[in-house]
Amino acid sequence: MFISFALLNLASLLITLLLPNNHQPHGDQKRGLFSAYGPLLRTPRIYYALLCAFICAQPVSLGQSFLPLLFEANGFSPDQIGPTLSLRAVGATAAALLLARLIGSAHGPALAALGACVLGIGLIATAATADVVSAMVIMSFIGISAGLLLLFYQLLVTELSHGGNRGTALAIAGSGWSVSHLVAPFLVGLVADLTTLEQAFMIWGAGIVILGLLMVPLNRITATSPEGNEG
């Protein structure tokens, strides 16, 4: 499987390198490498996109750290943990294939907020279940929710940027992933030391639900701010 993914990534890289480059540089590129950061960092909506990326990355951040330990504590065998974790990717792929049109519609912000809440509830439910089948269903829904958020924050980036600064916008919004990988395992581990791993997941999941609920007013505020649609 790892060899297959490596070959697929290599093929994608080769195709990208062989594609013709018809890009015309914009004026902001001529001013310097970091000239695009200032206007984007003054755009409130870029932080809304960053928040979406942060929530989207939670299953990966925890799947590479504490989720296997949680499943082991709940009595799962190694042969059960692997397939259960893999269903996150299956759910995310299904969301990308089946729900892309919905997330790109006027209902996109509401669906993204709903996805964040479902993701948080999924983390809470994961901590509370010792049944493998239930855990697989939960991980599938977590994957679907993360897939929705992934699509949504990438759409936000395209709305906030043009060809000349799109890479910069994606870097800023995508830094939510890096923040998640740093913050989520650290805080979950810290809370687990003070309580239990199950309680830590429940507390963290509740926090994600709160962030999901906050996405509704944040979407409205950043969309109507003076620089909310700067591109």
Coordinates of C-alpha atoms in Angstrom, one line a residue:
M1 CA 0.0 0.0 0.0
F2 CA 2.8 2.4 0.9
I3 CA 4.6 1.7 -2.4
S4 CA 1.3 2.3 -4.3
F5 CA 0.9 5.7 -2.6
A6 CA 4.5 6.6 -3.3
L7 CA 4.1 5.7 -7.0
L8 CA 0.9 7.7 -7.2
N9 CA 2.5 10.8 -5.6
L10 CA 5.5 10.4 -8.0
A11 CA 3.2 10.2 -11.0
S12 CA 1.3 13.3 -9.8
L13 CA 4.5 15.2 -9.4
L14 CA 5.7 14.3 -12.9
I15 CA 2.4 15.3 -14.5
T16 CA 2.6 18.6 -12.7
L17 CA 6.1 19.3 -13.9
L18 CA 5.1 18.5 -17.5
L19 CA 2.1 20.8 -17.6
P20 CA 2.7 24.0 -19.5
N21 CA 3.1 27.1 -17.4
N22 CA 1.0 29.9 -18.8
H23 CA 1.0 31.9 -15.5
Q24 CA 1.5 35.6 -15.9
P25 CA 3.1 37.3 -12.9
H26 CA 1.1 39.9 -11.0
G27 CA 2.5 43.2 -9.8
D28 CA 2.6 42.0 -6.2
Q29 CA 5.0 39.2 -7.1
K30 CA 7.4 41.8 -8.5
R31 CA 7.5 43.6 -5.2
G32 CA 9.0 40.7 -3.3
L33 CA 8.5 37.2 -2.0
F34 CA 6.6 38.2 1.1
S35 CA 4.6 41.2 -0.3
A36 CA 1.4 39.2 -0.5
Y37 CA 1.3 38.3 3.2
G38 CA 0.4 41.8 4.4
P39 CA -2.9 42.3 2.6
L40 CA -4.0 38.7 3.3
L41 CA -3.1 38.9 7.0
R42 CA -5.3 42.0 7.2
T43 CA -8.2 40.1 5.8
P44 CA -10.3 38.7 8.7
R45 CA -11.7 35.9 6.6
I46 CA -8.3 34.3 6.2
Y47 CA -8.4 33.5 9.9
Y48 CA -11.9 31.9 9.5
A49 CA -10.3 29.7 6.8
L50 CA -7.4 28.9 9.2
L51 CA -9.9 27.9 11.8
C52 CA -11.6 25.5 9.3
A53 CA -8.3 24.0 8.5
F54 CA -7.5 23.6 12.2
I55 CA -10.7 21.7 12.9
C56 CA -10.3 19.7 9.7
A57 CA -6.9 18.4 10.8
Q58 CA -8.1 17.1 14.1
P59 CA -8.7 13.5 13.0
V60 CA -5.2 13.4 11.5
S61 CA -3.5 15.0 14.5
L62 CA -5.2 12.7 16.9
G63 CA -5.1 9.7 14.6
Q64 CA -1.3 9.9 14.6
S65 CA -1.0 10.3 18.4
F66 CA -3.7 9.4 20.9
L67 CA -6.5 7.7 18.9
P68 CA -4.7 4.4 18.6
L69 CA -4.0 4.5 22.4
L70 CA -7.7 5.3 23.0
F71 CA -8.8 2.3 20.9
E72 CA -6.3 0.1 22.7
A73 CA -7.6 1.3 26.1
N74 CA -11.1 0.4 24.9
G75 CA -10.0 -3.1 24.2
F76 CA -9.4 -3.1 20.5
S77 CA -6.8 -5.4 19.0
P78 CA -4.1 -4.1 16.6
D79 CA -6.0 -5.8 13.8
Q80 CA -9.1 -3.8 14.6
I81 CA -7.4 -0.4 15.2
G82 CA -5.8 -0.2 11.7
P83 CA -9.0 -0.7 9.7
T84 CA -11.0 1.6 12.1
L85 CA -8.5 4.4 11.7
S86 CA -8.5 4.0 7.9
L87 CA -12.2 4.7 7.6
R88 CA -11.5 8.4 8.3
A89 CA -9.8 8.6 4.9
V90 CA -12.6 6.6 3.3
G91 CA -15.2 9.1 4.8
A92 CA -13.1 12.1 3.6
T93 CA -12.9 10.7 0.1
A94 CA -16.6 10.1 0.0
A95 CA -17.3 13.7 1.1
A96 CA -15.0 15.0 -1.7
L97 CA -16.7 12.9 -4.3
L98 CA -20.3 13.2 -3.3
L99 CA -20.7 16.5 -1.4
A100 CA -18.4 18.9 -3.3
R101 CA -21.4 20.6 -5.0
L102 CA -23.2 21.1 -1.7
I103 CA -20.2 22.6 0.1
G104 CA -19.7 25.0 -2.8
S105 CA -23.3 26.2 -2.7
A106 CA -24.8 28.9 -0.5
H107 CA -25.3 26.3 2.2
G108 CA -21.5 25.7 2.4
P109 CA -20.9 27.7 5.6
A110 CA -23.7 26.0 7.4
L111 CA -22.6 22.6 6.2
A112 CA -19.0 23.3 7.3
A113 CA -20.2 24.4 10.8
L114 CA -22.3 21.3 11.0
G115 CA -19.4 19.1 10.0
A116 CA -17.2 20.7 12.7
C117 CA -19.9 19.9 15.3
V118 CA -20.3 16.3 14.0
L119 CA -16.5 15.9 14.2
G120 CA -16.5 17.1 17.8
I121 CA -19.4 14.8 18.7
G122 CA -17.6 12.0 17.0
L123 CA -14.5 12.4 19.2
I124 CA -16.8 12.3 22.3
A125 CA -18.6 9.2 21.0
T126 CA -15.2 7.5 20.2
A127 CA -14.1 7.9 23.8
A128 CA -17.4 6.4 25.0
T129 CA -17.6 3.3 22.8
A130 CA -15.9 -0.1 23.2
D131 CA -17.6 -1.6 20.2
V132 CA -15.6 -2.0 17.1
V133 CA -18.5 -1.6 14.6
S134 CA -19.7 1.5 16.4
A135 CA -16.2 3.0 16.3
M136 CA -16.0 2.3 12.6
V137 CA -19.2 4.1 11.9
I138 CA -18.1 7.0 14.1
M139 CA -14.8 7.2 12.3
S140 CA -16.6 7.2 8.9
F141 CA -18.7 10.2 10.0
I142 CA -15.6 12.0 11.4
G143 CA -13.9 11.5 8.0
I144 CA -16.9 12.8 6.1
S145 CA -17.0 15.9 8.4
A146 CA -13.2 16.5 7.9
G147 CA -13.7 16.1 4.2
L148 CA -16.4 18.8 4.1
L149 CA -14.1 21.2 6.1
L150 CA -11.2 20.4 3.8
L151 CA -13.2 21.4 0.7
F152 CA -14.7 24.4 2.4
Y153 CA -11.5 26.0 3.5
Q154 CA -9.9 25.5 0.1
L155 CA -12.9 27.2 -1.5
L156 CA -12.4 30.1 1.0
V157 CA -8.8 30.4 -0.2
T158 CA -9.9 30.6 -3.8
E159 CA -12.4 33.3 -2.9
L160 CA -9.8 35.3 -1.0
S161 CA -7.0 35.2 -3.5
H162 CA -6.1 35.4 -7.2
G163 CA -3.5 33.5 -9.1
G164 CA -0.6 35.7 -7.9
N165 CA -1.2 35.3 -4.2
R166 CA -3.2 32.0 -4.0
G167 CA -0.2 30.1 -2.8
T168 CA 0.4 32.6 0.0
A169 CA -3.3 32.4 1.0
L170 CA -3.2 28.6 1.0
A171 CA -0.1 28.7 3.2
I172 CA -1.7 31.0 5.7
A173 CA -5.0 29.1 5.9
G174 CA -3.3 25.8 5.7
S175 CA -1.1 26.6 8.7
G176 CA -4.2 25.6 10.7
W177 CA -3.1 22.0 10.0
S178 CA 0.3 22.7 11.5
V179 CA -1.2 24.4 14.5
S180 CA -3.5 21.4 15.0
H181 CA -0.6 18.9 14.9
L182 CA 1.2 20.9 17.6
V183 CA -1.7 21.9 19.8
A184 CA -4.1 18.9 19.7
P185 CA -1.8 16.1 20.9
F186 CA -0.2 18.4 23.5
L187 CA -3.4 19.6 25.1
V188 CA -5.1 16.2 24.9
G189 CA -2.1 14.6 26.5
L190 CA -2.0 17.3 29.2
V191 CA -5.7 16.8 30.0
A192 CA -5.2 13.0 29.9
D193 CA -2.5 13.3 32.6
L194 CA -4.8 15.3 34.8
T195 CA -7.9 13.1 34.2
T196 CA -8.1 10.0 31.9
L197 CA -7.6 9.6 28.1
E198 CA -11.3 9.0 27.7
Q199 CA -12.2 12.2 29.5
A200 CA -9.6 14.1 27.6
F201 CA -11.2 13.1 24.3
M202 CA -14.6 14.1 25.6
I203 CA -13.4 17.5 26.8
W204 CA -11.5 18.1 23.5
G205 CA -14.5 17.0 21.5
A206 CA -16.7 19.4 23.4
G207 CA -14.2 22.2 22.6
I208 CA -14.4 21.3 18.9
V209 CA -18.2 21.4 19.0
I210 CA -18.0 24.9 20.5
L211 CA -15.7 26.0 17.7
G212 CA -18.1 24.6 15.2
L213 CA -20.9 26.6 16.7
L214 CA -18.8 29.7 16.6
M215 CA -18.2 29.2 12.9
V216 CA -21.7 30.4 12.2
P217 CA -21.3 33.9 13.6
L218 CA -17.7 34.1 12.5
N219 CA -18.7 33.3 8.9
R220 CA -21.2 36.2 9.0
I221 CA -18.8 38.6 10.6
T222 CA -15.8 37.9 8.3
A223 CA -18.0 37.9 5.2
T224 CA -19.3 41.4 5.9
S225 CA -16.1 42.9 7.2
P226 CA -14.5 45.6 5.0
E227 CA -11.7 43.4 3.8
G228 CA -13.6 40.1 4.1
N229 CA -13.6 39.4 0.4
E230 CA -10.3 40.9 -0.6
G231 CA -8.6 39.0 -3.4

